[in-house]
């Protein structure tokens, strides 16, 4: 047995040396790509290229590595490559250890720089002004629906959605107090809503207080007597607040969708691999919404999401957010949007990007 272990470990050592050499060769290629891009002012982060790489390595994987492990390994490889091409700064809803922060790390890895922002509006502003290269914001949750703060900001911004990510959200109650001593619970409004039934059942007399982020709630709970926070376990570890209860979200498969904002649009990831987001306003007339959807139906473009929001221009006036399969540059999409523009006062392209795997 000792001899077999020694032989296997020697083989592993030999393979590790080869892996490191190959990784460095790969990263040198990335450095050269970065030099070429800097000369032509080409995008450093290319979402469609990232999606293509992940599809190819997953297809080449014959096991025993699990698909999630392959993706995690290549996320860090690509993060290291991006950092060699150009230092990237990613704005997220802070402070550290929010769900948005974790989503940003899942997308960009640990080799880029992260910048916490106080509000979702600050994320949009930082990217628009060039203070951050990209930003990440939550847009919807499988339990509570859309994140209103994010959607409303898309109306005025020139930014484009360049990528998306789905992340399972597990909420934890964090407090220095036992349950019977908790009088106030701090968190982001969406997080509180996702745990509404648990909180009503277990802490019916506690006051629920909305703050700008889950991690900010933890910072407050760390200092205030009788206070708790709903946040990721990681936030409790980061700010020294112990776990009072775990898995307090009302639905087991609680998932949030995050989108990544940039100043330039993403290219096509290939047939069947893209999603396009649009903002549309309608004329006030019978059948206006039906007429707006027909251009997509006629071209067999799948509408995966539609949601209305008050326009805030006048009472009972609405805008609609649409997600459609396909890329903005696809001939069928171009034809549909051209027809849609004749029917609607406003058609705004919010971006096309690779579809995230759920």
XYZ file of C-alpha atoms in Angstrom:
358
model
C 0.000 0.000 0.000
C 2.791 2.441 0.866
C 4.438 1.810 -2.498
C 1.147 2.387 -4.359
C 0.539 5.630 -2.455
C 4.061 6.818 -3.205
C 3.649 6.051 -6.918
C 0.284 7.832 -7.117
C 1.605 10.879 -5.261
C 4.644 11.003 -7.534
C 2.315 10.952 -10.551
C 0.242 13.761 -9.012
C 3.397 15.827 -8.428
C 4.420 15.310 -12.040
C 0.956 16.258 -13.298
C 0.913 19.371 -11.072
C 4.129 20.588 -12.660
C 2.641 20.130 -16.128
C -0.617 21.844 -15.127
C 1.249 24.886 -13.761
C 3.366 25.138 -16.918
C 0.255 24.930 -19.110
C -1.559 27.513 -16.988
C 1.334 29.928 -17.331
C 1.401 29.383 -21.087
C -2.328 30.129 -21.168
C -1.886 33.297 -19.112
C 0.985 34.492 -21.325
C -1.386 34.196 -24.270
C -3.889 36.284 -22.279
C -1.215 38.918 -21.663
C -0.520 39.153 -25.391
C -4.260 39.438 -26.078
C -4.408 42.254 -23.523
C -1.632 44.143 -25.304
C -3.449 43.806 -28.620
C -6.719 44.972 -27.035
C -5.116 48.009 -25.426
C -3.824 49.067 -28.811
C -7.272 48.808 -30.392
C -9.362 49.855 -27.338
C -11.234 46.541 -27.449
C -13.253 45.318 -24.447
C -11.164 43.437 -21.868
C -14.086 41.429 -20.446
C -15.869 39.676 -23.310
C -18.926 37.868 -21.964
C -19.591 35.918 -25.159
C -16.001 34.602 -25.230
C -16.283 33.604 -21.569
C -19.509 31.689 -22.287
C -17.873 29.930 -25.247
C -14.847 28.863 -23.160
C -17.078 27.453 -20.407
C -19.205 25.530 -22.923
C -16.104 24.017 -24.554
C -14.402 22.943 -21.314
C -17.647 21.473 -20.017
C -18.037 19.512 -23.250
C -14.442 18.254 -22.950
C -14.945 17.129 -19.350
C -15.337 13.352 -19.125
C -15.151 13.207 -15.315
C -14.733 12.552 -12.502
C -14.717 16.374 -12.169
C -18.275 17.639 -11.668
C -19.494 20.407 -14.010
C -19.721 22.885 -11.116
C -16.097 22.165 -10.190
C -14.934 22.709 -13.780
C -16.756 26.036 -13.891
C -15.296 27.161 -10.544
C -11.748 26.249 -11.627
C -12.068 28.046 -14.950
C -13.686 31.048 -13.277
C -10.454 31.622 -11.364
C -8.270 30.896 -14.403
C -10.179 33.473 -16.451
C -10.121 35.929 -13.520
C -6.329 35.666 -13.398
C -6.172 36.125 -17.171
C -8.365 39.246 -17.062
C -6.229 40.773 -14.308
C -3.132 40.331 -16.489
C -4.852 41.954 -19.475
C -6.053 44.967 -17.455
C -6.914 45.575 -13.787
C -10.723 45.567 -13.548
C -12.790 47.387 -10.931
C -16.238 45.934 -10.180
C -18.885 47.976 -8.313
C -21.326 46.063 -6.112
C -23.887 46.756 -3.394
C -21.789 46.876 -0.247
C -20.463 46.567 2.315
C -18.491 43.339 1.932
C -20.269 39.949 2.131
C -23.628 40.942 0.627
C -25.309 38.561 -1.805
C -24.399 40.998 -4.588
C -20.738 40.851 -3.543
C -20.832 37.048 -3.681
C -22.469 37.144 -7.123
C -19.733 39.489 -8.361
C -17.013 37.118 -7.131
C -18.755 34.144 -8.761
C -18.700 35.976 -12.081
C -15.286 37.691 -12.014
C -13.288 35.556 -9.553
C -10.825 36.681 -6.905
C -8.159 38.318 -9.090
C -10.007 41.554 -9.902
C -10.711 44.574 -7.683
C -14.091 45.099 -6.032
C -15.590 48.388 -4.961
C -18.504 48.464 -2.466
C -21.214 51.043 -3.105
C -23.828 52.315 -0.644
C -26.856 52.016 -2.968
C -27.887 50.455 -6.264
C -28.070 53.938 -7.786
C -24.425 54.481 -6.820
C -23.459 51.364 -8.812
C -25.046 52.751 -11.987
C -23.369 56.120 -11.420
C -19.917 54.618 -10.802
C -20.013 52.655 -14.066
C -21.462 55.558 -16.065
C -18.688 57.894 -14.842
C -15.952 55.333 -15.478
C -15.135 55.013 -11.773
C -15.795 51.261 -12.142
C -15.417 49.083 -15.233
C -18.518 47.010 -14.488
C -21.282 46.883 -11.915
C -23.518 44.116 -10.616
C -27.121 44.624 -9.484
C -29.950 42.258 -8.485
C -32.951 42.430 -10.819
C -35.328 39.691 -9.660
C -35.877 36.933 -7.134
C -37.788 33.672 -7.502
C -39.709 34.351 -4.270
C -40.383 38.091 -4.328
C -40.134 39.041 -8.009
C -38.411 42.121 -9.339
C -36.018 44.449 -7.547
C -37.734 47.781 -8.178
C -34.680 49.937 -7.428
C -32.726 48.275 -10.234
C -35.484 48.256 -12.846
C -36.362 51.931 -12.382
C -32.742 52.975 -12.948
C -32.653 51.318 -16.384
C -35.067 53.949 -17.701
C -32.453 56.721 -17.804
C -29.109 54.917 -17.927
C -27.048 54.571 -21.127
C -25.412 51.417 -19.673
C -25.906 47.988 -21.209
C -26.469 44.622 -19.566
C -23.429 42.552 -20.577
C -23.989 39.333 -18.587
C -26.313 37.659 -16.097
C -25.989 35.147 -13.257
C -28.435 33.078 -11.198
C -27.508 32.466 -7.577
C -29.249 30.459 -4.878
C -29.854 32.656 -1.841
C -29.724 31.189 1.651
C -30.713 33.570 4.433
C -29.451 33.384 7.997
C -30.607 35.202 11.110
C -27.573 36.788 12.763
C -27.619 38.239 16.260
C -25.707 38.537 19.517
C -29.024 37.889 21.302
C -31.199 34.779 21.793
C -34.458 34.753 19.812
C -36.614 35.848 22.769
C -34.497 39.014 23.212
C -34.618 40.205 19.588
C -36.719 43.370 19.169
C -35.511 44.686 15.782
C -34.431 42.947 12.562
C -32.417 44.839 9.947
C -31.964 43.863 6.290
C -32.608 44.786 2.667
C -36.335 44.893 1.875
C -36.058 41.959 -0.551
C -34.312 39.777 2.029
C -36.937 40.538 4.671
C -39.705 39.723 2.198
C -38.084 36.406 1.258
C -38.193 35.361 4.939
C -41.565 36.897 5.806
C -43.365 33.730 6.949
C -40.432 32.503 9.074
C -40.089 35.873 10.774
C -43.822 36.129 11.464
C -43.868 32.630 12.927
C -40.711 32.874 15.039
C -40.353 36.604 15.798
C -43.889 38.027 15.497
C -43.237 41.039 17.744
C -39.912 42.114 16.227
C -39.793 45.303 14.164
C -38.568 44.776 10.586
C -36.342 47.633 9.407
C -35.279 48.085 5.778
C -31.687 49.203 5.167
C -29.637 49.585 1.986
C -28.013 46.122 2.100
C -27.990 42.864 4.059
C -24.400 43.403 5.198
C -25.225 46.896 6.473
C -27.935 45.256 8.591
C -25.300 42.967 10.095
C -23.056 45.933 10.919
C -25.966 47.568 12.790
C -26.895 44.331 14.593
C -23.302 43.918 15.734
C -23.530 47.146 17.760
C -27.187 47.450 18.794
C -28.647 45.577 21.758
C -31.727 43.511 20.967
C -31.036 43.671 17.229
C -30.639 40.998 14.546
C -30.046 40.904 10.801
C -31.139 38.745 7.894
C -28.047 38.156 5.757
C -25.697 35.541 4.328
C -23.739 33.487 6.866
C -20.555 34.972 5.348
C -21.615 38.434 6.525
C -21.869 37.161 10.091
C -18.369 35.734 9.856
C -17.060 38.962 8.319
C -18.546 41.263 10.997
C -18.374 38.940 14.008
C -22.097 38.321 14.555
C -23.072 34.745 15.475
C -25.759 32.672 13.760
C -29.104 32.599 15.577
C -30.978 30.532 12.947
C -30.222 29.089 9.507
C -32.237 28.449 6.329
C -34.885 31.009 7.230
C -35.945 31.781 3.639
C -39.586 30.791 3.017
C -38.871 28.798 -0.159
C -36.148 26.168 -0.401
C -35.084 27.016 -3.975
C -34.783 30.754 -3.375
C -32.803 32.132 -6.320
C -31.868 35.655 -7.373
C -30.929 36.887 -10.821
C -28.110 39.402 -11.077
C -27.090 41.383 -14.151
C -23.730 42.960 -14.916
C -23.583 46.492 -16.302
C -21.030 47.890 -18.711
C -20.561 50.867 -20.990
C -20.301 48.678 -24.118
C -22.646 45.927 -25.290
C -21.724 42.246 -25.512
C -21.431 40.435 -28.839
C -23.318 37.294 -29.788
C -22.556 34.054 -27.948
C -23.997 32.045 -30.849
C -27.361 30.712 -31.950
C -29.618 29.890 -29.031
C -27.217 31.156 -26.377
C -28.255 34.837 -26.091
C -30.928 36.858 -24.346
C -31.998 40.428 -25.151
C -33.548 42.848 -22.641
C -35.786 45.697 -23.766
C -37.733 48.586 -22.273
C -40.971 49.456 -24.100
C -43.772 51.987 -23.661
C -47.222 51.627 -25.255
C -49.918 53.823 -26.724
C -53.092 54.046 -24.627
C -55.382 52.064 -26.888
C -57.121 48.661 -26.793
C -54.855 45.767 -27.730
C -51.625 47.817 -27.481
C -49.763 45.155 -25.518
C -50.919 42.356 -27.822
C -49.785 44.330 -30.877
C -46.398 44.959 -29.236
C -45.816 41.238 -28.705
C -46.847 40.092 -32.182
C -43.528 40.994 -33.901
C -41.762 38.473 -31.637
C -44.423 35.808 -32.026
C -44.374 36.017 -35.824
C -40.618 35.408 -35.853
C -40.741 32.652 -33.217
C -38.676 34.689 -30.755
C -39.415 33.393 -27.266
C -40.516 36.005 -24.743
C -39.152 34.782 -21.398
C -40.222 37.688 -19.198
C -42.539 40.679 -19.241
C -43.098 43.094 -16.381
C -44.693 46.501 -16.039
C -43.503 49.417 -13.917
C -45.056 52.868 -13.436
C -43.431 55.336 -15.821
C -43.558 58.069 -13.108
C -44.396 60.540 -15.876
C -48.149 60.547 -15.166
C -50.653 58.447 -13.185
C -51.476 54.990 -14.600
C -48.835 55.241 -17.296
C -46.550 52.203 -17.541
C -43.373 50.956 -19.145
C -42.677 47.288 -19.830
C -39.489 45.297 -19.383
C -39.097 42.396 -21.808
C -36.586 39.551 -22.035
C -36.456 37.808 -25.404
C -34.308 34.909 -26.610
C -31.785 35.936 -29.264
C -29.220 38.677 -29.807
C -29.864 42.271 -30.852
C -27.840 41.757 -34.041
C -29.759 38.647 -35.164
C -31.737 39.350 -38.378
C -34.999 38.130 -36.816
C -34.502 40.356 -33.765
C -33.665 43.374 -35.920
C -36.810 42.838 -37.989
C -38.946 42.451 -34.853
C -37.533 45.611 -33.267
C -38.026 47.608 -36.449
C -41.683 46.597 -36.510
C -42.027 47.203 -32.769
C -40.639 50.741 -33.129
C -43.506 51.580 -35.493
C -46.057 50.460 -32.895
C -44.558 51.889 -29.663
C -43.556 55.405 -28.556
C -40.383 54.049 -26.919
C -38.263 50.973 -27.599
C -34.979 50.951 -25.669
C -32.391 48.200 -26.007
C -30.953 47.391 -22.580
C -28.439 44.843 -23.814
C -27.892 41.366 -25.240
C -25.810 38.818 -23.335
C -25.151 35.086 -22.905
C -27.969 33.198 -21.188
C -26.964 32.117 -17.680
C -27.247 28.470 -16.750
C -29.747 27.991 -13.925
